Amino acid sequence: MKANWNHFFRWKTLPKQILILSLICLYQFPVLAQSTVKSVSLFDGKTLTGWKTVDPAHASLWFVKDSVIRSGDGIKKIPGNTYLHTLKEYGDFEFRCLFRLSGNPATGMINSGIQYRSILEGNKIIGYQADIGNGFWGDLYDEHRREKLVSGDLRTLKRILKEDGWNSYIIRCKGNRHELYINGVKTCDYTEQDSKIPQKGVIAVQIHSGGVAQVEFRDLTISEL
């Protein structure tokens, strides 16, 4: 009788063993697959090491304060479009950051953006821009080339967007597909059809000329895909 009970329990526990093995397969292998994609910080929180202004004359317009990259003092108007770009170029990646744009629209345009896969020609930057600001939230713009490519989908975003507060941006770019997310909400899904457009370039943060504005960026990271 004892042998029969042992035989019974061996078979009874077999499904549990299979379940455990299945769970290991489900959870372990995705972790191993994801571990090859490493997130790297693009900002040390203290200096602009690894970054450079497109126009050297604008170097003083970008600075670090309270572990945040800033441009604009909220007092003076922004004299011209200015960009701070990475020294390294990126092709396929997922970029993440937190940003805050503030300013009085009555003083002029309050706008910013994040350039990517962009190239430098003298004091000009050419390439894709994930747009920031009223009337432009989540748009995909092509700076100094084709202008606006896609209008941001704000149907959901408008319910959770903090227009003068901190928001998050995710830019995911792989091959010819471009995805933009603000606060986790997809605003743009674009497929590039022009094979002549560069698929690699710098990342840059921008503040637009016009009004009395200030833009802040923090927690900038990138995962190369």
mmCIF file of C-alpha atoms in Angstrom:
data_model
loop_
_atom_site.group_PDB
_atom_site.id
_atom_site.type_symbol
_atom_site.label_atom_id
_atom_site.label_comp_id
_atom_site.label_asym_id
_atom_site.label_seq_id
_atom_site.Cartn_x
_atom_site.Cartn_y
_atom_site.Cartn_z
ATOM 1 C CA MET A 1 0.000 0.000 0.000
ATOM 2 C CA LYS A 2 2.832 2.344 0.838
ATOM 3 C CA ALA A 3 4.444 1.733 -2.548
ATOM 4 C CA ASN A 4 1.169 2.511 -4.265
ATOM 5 C CA TRP A 5 0.842 5.822 -2.408
ATOM 6 C CA ASN A 6 4.409 6.764 -3.378
ATOM 7 C CA HIS A 7 3.587 5.968 -6.970
ATOM 8 C CA PHE A 8 0.477 8.145 -6.705
ATOM 9 C CA PHE A 9 2.319 11.138 -5.268
ATOM 10 C CA ARG A 10 5.057 10.910 -7.885
ATOM 11 C CA TRP A 11 2.501 11.282 -10.626
ATOM 12 C CA LYS A 12 0.519 13.864 -8.693
ATOM 13 C CA THR A 13 3.545 16.122 -8.314
ATOM 14 C CA LEU A 14 4.613 15.787 -11.936
ATOM 15 C CA PRO A 15 2.299 18.584 -13.187
ATOM 16 C CA LYS A 16 3.773 20.887 -10.534
ATOM 17 C CA GLN A 17 7.258 20.134 -11.783
ATOM 18 C CA ILE A 18 6.174 20.859 -15.335
ATOM 19 C CA LEU A 19 4.554 24.087 -14.158
ATOM 20 C CA ILE A 20 7.743 25.188 -12.413
ATOM 21 C CA LEU A 21 9.821 24.442 -15.502
ATOM 22 C CA SER A 22 7.318 26.337 -17.650
ATOM 23 C CA LEU A 23 7.494 29.355 -15.369
ATOM 24 C CA ILE A 24 11.283 29.292 -15.503
ATOM 25 C CA CYS A 25 11.135 29.273 -19.298
ATOM 26 C CA LEU A 26 8.592 32.096 -19.416
ATOM 27 C CA TYR A 27 10.389 34.395 -16.996
ATOM 28 C CA GLN A 28 14.036 33.484 -17.351
ATOM 29 C CA PHE A 29 14.459 33.664 -21.103
ATOM 30 C CA PRO A 30 12.870 37.142 -21.584
ATOM 31 C CA VAL A 31 15.131 38.456 -18.810
ATOM 32 C CA LEU A 32 18.166 37.029 -20.571
ATOM 33 C CA ALA A 33 17.016 38.550 -23.857
ATOM 34 C CA GLN A 34 16.447 41.978 -22.315
ATOM 35 C CA SER A 35 19.716 41.993 -20.393
ATOM 36 C CA THR A 36 21.632 42.596 -23.629
ATOM 37 C CA VAL A 37 19.926 45.999 -24.000
ATOM 38 C CA LYS A 38 21.643 48.271 -21.507
ATOM 39 C CA SER A 39 20.324 51.680 -20.500
ATOM 40 C CA VAL A 40 23.068 54.316 -20.309
ATOM 41 C CA SER A 41 22.827 57.754 -18.721
ATOM 42 C CA LEU A 42 23.579 60.670 -21.048
ATOM 43 C CA PHE A 43 23.890 63.222 -18.249
ATOM 44 C CA ASP A 44 26.033 63.027 -15.121
ATOM 45 C CA GLY A 45 23.778 65.450 -13.229
ATOM 46 C CA LYS A 46 26.608 67.940 -12.654
ATOM 47 C CA THR A 47 28.224 68.969 -15.947
ATOM 48 C CA LEU A 48 27.572 69.065 -19.682
ATOM 49 C CA THR A 49 30.298 66.500 -20.321
ATOM 50 C CA GLY A 50 29.436 64.620 -23.517
ATOM 51 C CA TRP A 51 27.363 67.518 -24.855
ATOM 52 C CA LYS A 52 28.103 70.535 -27.032
ATOM 53 C CA THR A 53 26.125 73.458 -28.441
ATOM 54 C CA VAL A 54 25.529 73.421 -32.184
ATOM 55 C CA ASP A 55 26.463 77.104 -32.363
ATOM 56 C CA PRO A 56 29.463 77.893 -30.101
ATOM 57 C CA ALA A 57 28.042 81.392 -29.589
ATOM 58 C CA HIS A 58 25.135 79.806 -27.691
ATOM 59 C CA ALA A 59 27.274 77.901 -25.189
ATOM 60 C CA SER A 60 26.330 80.254 -22.348
ATOM 61 C CA LEU A 61 22.615 79.626 -22.949
ATOM 62 C CA TRP A 62 22.885 76.054 -21.651
ATOM 63 C CA PHE A 63 23.821 75.234 -18.072
ATOM 64 C CA VAL A 64 23.298 72.768 -15.236
ATOM 65 C CA LYS A 65 21.447 73.695 -12.062
ATOM 66 C CA ASP A 66 19.970 71.406 -9.389
ATOM 67 C CA SER A 67 20.924 68.305 -11.421
ATOM 68 C CA VAL A 68 18.941 69.579 -14.413
ATOM 69 C CA ILE A 69 20.032 70.728 -17.889
ATOM 70 C CA ARG A 70 18.478 74.145 -18.487
ATOM 71 C CA SER A 71 18.205 76.832 -21.100
ATOM 72 C CA GLY A 72 16.500 80.170 -20.611
ATOM 73 C CA ASP A 73 16.206 82.111 -17.358
ATOM 74 C CA GLY A 74 12.503 82.937 -17.474
ATOM 75 C CA ILE A 75 13.385 86.644 -17.613
ATOM 76 C CA LYS A 76 14.859 87.349 -21.030
ATOM 77 C CA LYS A 77 13.480 86.352 -24.418
ATOM 78 C CA ILE A 78 15.225 83.511 -26.206
ATOM 79 C CA PRO A 79 17.283 85.267 -28.917
ATOM 80 C CA GLY A 80 17.430 82.367 -31.384
ATOM 81 C CA ASN A 81 16.867 78.653 -31.759
ATOM 82 C CA THR A 82 19.608 76.933 -29.798
ATOM 83 C CA TYR A 83 20.561 73.261 -29.466
ATOM 84 C CA LEU A 84 22.727 71.202 -27.156
ATOM 85 C CA HIS A 85 23.784 67.929 -28.802
ATOM 86 C CA THR A 86 25.495 64.694 -27.839
ATOM 87 C CA LEU A 87 29.012 64.083 -29.095
ATOM 88 C CA LYS A 88 28.085 60.511 -29.942
ATOM 89 C CA GLU A 89 25.780 59.441 -32.784
ATOM 90 C CA TYR A 90 22.983 56.894 -32.425
ATOM 91 C CA GLY A 91 21.061 54.781 -34.925
ATOM 92 C CA ASP A 92 18.547 52.353 -33.396
ATOM 93 C CA PHE A 93 17.723 53.274 -29.799
ATOM 94 C CA GLU A 94 15.196 54.062 -27.114
ATOM 95 C CA PHE A 95 15.743 57.471 -25.538
ATOM 96 C CA ARG A 96 14.030 58.559 -22.321
ATOM 97 C CA CYS A 97 13.956 61.781 -20.350
ATOM 98 C CA LEU A 98 11.887 64.040 -18.151
ATOM 99 C CA PHE A 99 11.282 67.592 -19.343
ATOM 100 C CA ARG A 100 9.576 70.784 -18.230
ATOM 101 C CA LEU A 101 8.773 73.771 -20.440
ATOM 102 C CA SER A 102 7.596 77.024 -18.912
ATOM 103 C CA GLY A 103 6.977 80.576 -20.070
ATOM 104 C CA ASN A 104 4.370 83.194 -20.867
ATOM 105 C CA PRO A 105 2.879 82.770 -24.388
ATOM 106 C CA ALA A 106 2.036 86.486 -24.392
ATOM 107 C CA THR A 107 5.786 87.194 -24.715
ATOM 108 C CA GLY A 108 6.223 85.036 -27.823
ATOM 109 C CA MET A 109 6.576 81.412 -28.861
ATOM 110 C CA ILE A 110 7.160 78.940 -26.012
ATOM 111 C CA ASN A 111 8.514 75.809 -27.628
ATOM 112 C CA SER A 112 11.164 73.126 -27.352
ATOM 113 C CA GLY A 113 12.019 69.747 -28.823
ATOM 114 C CA ILE A 114 14.357 66.772 -28.905
ATOM 115 C CA GLN A 115 16.408 66.205 -32.039
ATOM 116 C CA TYR A 116 17.524 62.713 -33.017
ATOM 117 C CA ARG A 117 19.284 61.037 -35.942
ATOM 118 C CA SER A 118 20.350 64.583 -36.719
ATOM 119 C CA ILE A 119 23.399 65.793 -38.617
ATOM 120 C CA LEU A 120 25.397 68.983 -38.171
ATOM 121 C CA GLU A 121 26.169 71.387 -40.989
ATOM 122 C CA GLY A 122 28.115 74.354 -39.657
ATOM 123 C CA ASN A 123 25.946 76.023 -37.026
ATOM 124 C CA LYS A 124 22.810 74.248 -38.243
ATOM 125 C CA ILE A 125 21.285 70.947 -37.176
ATOM 126 C CA ILE A 126 19.225 68.889 -39.617
ATOM 127 C CA GLY A 127 17.016 65.990 -38.647
ATOM 128 C CA TYR A 128 14.046 64.593 -36.794
ATOM 129 C CA GLN A 129 12.565 66.457 -33.843
ATOM 130 C CA ALA A 130 10.119 65.230 -31.205
ATOM 131 C CA ASP A 131 8.225 68.447 -30.561
ATOM 132 C CA ILE A 132 7.295 70.073 -27.256
ATOM 133 C CA GLY A 133 4.869 72.937 -26.622
ATOM 134 C CA ASN A 134 1.290 74.081 -27.139
ATOM 135 C CA GLY A 135 0.090 73.368 -30.648
ATOM 136 C CA PHE A 136 3.015 70.988 -31.190
ATOM 137 C CA TRP A 137 2.841 68.361 -28.431
ATOM 138 C CA GLY A 138 4.009 64.987 -29.702
ATOM 139 C CA ASP A 139 4.477 66.141 -33.302
ATOM 140 C CA LEU A 140 7.260 64.683 -35.407
ATOM 141 C CA TYR A 141 9.077 67.527 -37.150
ATOM 142 C CA ASP A 142 11.940 67.425 -39.633
ATOM 143 C CA GLU A 143 14.191 70.356 -38.711
ATOM 144 C CA HIS A 144 15.698 72.296 -41.635
ATOM 145 C CA ARG A 145 14.486 69.688 -44.104
ATOM 146 C CA ARG A 146 10.802 68.770 -44.618
ATOM 147 C CA GLU A 147 9.143 70.503 -41.640
ATOM 148 C CA LYS A 148 6.209 68.702 -39.952
ATOM 149 C CA LEU A 149 5.891 65.015 -40.791
ATOM 150 C CA VAL A 150 3.151 63.886 -38.390
ATOM 151 C CA SER A 151 0.791 65.684 -36.006
ATOM 152 C CA GLY A 152 0.760 64.312 -32.478
ATOM 153 C CA ASP A 153 -2.277 62.291 -31.422
ATOM 154 C CA LEU A 154 -3.531 64.093 -28.309
ATOM 155 C CA ARG A 155 -6.835 62.286 -27.734
ATOM 156 C CA THR A 156 -5.522 60.560 -24.619
ATOM 157 C CA LEU A 157 -2.473 62.668 -23.822
ATOM 158 C CA LYS A 158 -4.504 65.859 -23.297
ATOM 159 C CA ARG A 159 -6.082 64.259 -20.226
ATOM 160 C CA ILE A 160 -2.786 63.689 -18.410
ATOM 161 C CA LEU A 161 -0.387 66.257 -19.879
ATOM 162 C CA LYS A 162 1.072 68.771 -17.415
ATOM 163 C CA GLU A 163 1.626 71.701 -19.731
ATOM 164 C CA ASP A 164 3.884 73.647 -17.349
ATOM 165 C CA GLY A 165 5.038 70.705 -15.233
ATOM 166 C CA TRP A 166 7.279 67.679 -15.533
ATOM 167 C CA ASN A 167 6.440 65.173 -18.262
ATOM 168 C CA SER A 168 8.258 62.210 -19.745
ATOM 169 C CA TYR A 169 9.344 61.638 -23.333
ATOM 170 C CA ILE A 170 10.255 58.335 -24.951
ATOM 171 C CA ILE A 171 11.651 58.211 -28.478
ATOM 172 C CA ARG A 172 11.945 54.719 -29.932
ATOM 173 C CA CYS A 173 13.663 54.454 -33.276
ATOM 174 C CA LYS A 174 14.452 51.169 -35.009
ATOM 175 C CA GLY A 175 15.095 50.845 -38.726
ATOM 176 C CA ASN A 176 12.686 53.137 -40.518
ATOM 177 C CA ARG A 177 10.063 53.118 -37.738
ATOM 178 C CA HIS A 178 9.770 56.048 -35.336
ATOM 179 C CA GLU A 179 7.580 56.031 -32.196
ATOM 180 C CA LEU A 180 7.053 58.966 -29.842
ATOM 181 C CA TYR A 181 5.519 58.710 -26.369
ATOM 182 C CA ILE A 182 4.715 61.461 -23.861
ATOM 183 C CA ASN A 183 3.844 60.271 -20.356
ATOM 184 C CA GLY A 184 3.671 56.741 -21.743
ATOM 185 C CA VAL A 185 1.044 57.645 -24.350
ATOM 186 C CA LYS A 186 1.981 57.119 -27.997
ATOM 187 C CA THR A 187 1.536 60.333 -29.957
ATOM 188 C CA CYS A 188 3.258 59.309 -33.180
ATOM 189 C CA ASP A 189 4.055 56.152 -35.144
ATOM 190 C CA TYR A 190 5.867 57.025 -38.347
ATOM 191 C CA THR A 191 7.536 54.907 -41.013
ATOM 192 C CA GLU A 192 10.207 56.662 -43.061
ATOM 193 C CA GLN A 193 9.864 55.927 -46.784
ATOM 194 C CA ASP A 194 12.851 57.944 -47.994
ATOM 195 C CA SER A 195 15.933 55.702 -47.984
ATOM 196 C CA LYS A 196 18.201 58.735 -48.457
ATOM 197 C CA ILE A 197 17.431 60.124 -44.993
ATOM 198 C CA PRO A 198 20.312 59.339 -42.567
ATOM 199 C CA GLN A 199 19.531 56.553 -40.092
ATOM 200 C CA LYS A 200 22.139 57.676 -37.602
ATOM 201 C CA GLY A 201 22.993 60.976 -35.955
ATOM 202 C CA VAL A 202 23.251 62.990 -32.762
ATOM 203 C CA ILE A 203 20.583 63.603 -30.153
ATOM 204 C CA ALA A 204 19.989 67.207 -29.133
ATOM 205 C CA VAL A 205 17.724 69.218 -26.864
ATOM 206 C CA GLN A 206 16.349 72.528 -28.092
ATOM 207 C CA ILE A 207 14.718 75.735 -26.990
ATOM 208 C CA HIS A 208 12.927 77.790 -29.617
ATOM 209 C CA SER A 209 13.402 81.496 -30.122
ATOM 210 C CA GLY A 210 10.610 83.919 -29.333
ATOM 211 C CA GLY A 211 9.197 84.334 -25.863
ATOM 212 C CA VAL A 212 10.444 84.450 -22.312
ATOM 213 C CA ALA A 213 10.840 80.725 -21.847
ATOM 214 C CA GLN A 214 12.766 78.125 -19.928
ATOM 215 C CA VAL A 215 13.220 74.430 -20.682
ATOM 216 C CA GLU A 216 14.605 71.796 -18.320
ATOM 217 C CA PHE A 217 15.729 68.209 -18.974
ATOM 218 C CA ARG A 218 16.684 65.516 -16.502
ATOM 219 C CA ASP A 219 17.169 61.734 -16.271
ATOM 220 C CA LEU A 220 18.289 61.463 -19.892
ATOM 221 C CA THR A 221 19.044 57.838 -20.765
ATOM 222 C CA ILE A 222 19.461 55.781 -23.919
ATOM 223 C CA SER A 223 19.340 52.084 -24.769
ATOM 224 C CA GLU A 224 20.885 51.126 -28.083
ATOM 225 C CA LEU A 225 18.752 48.503 -29.810
#
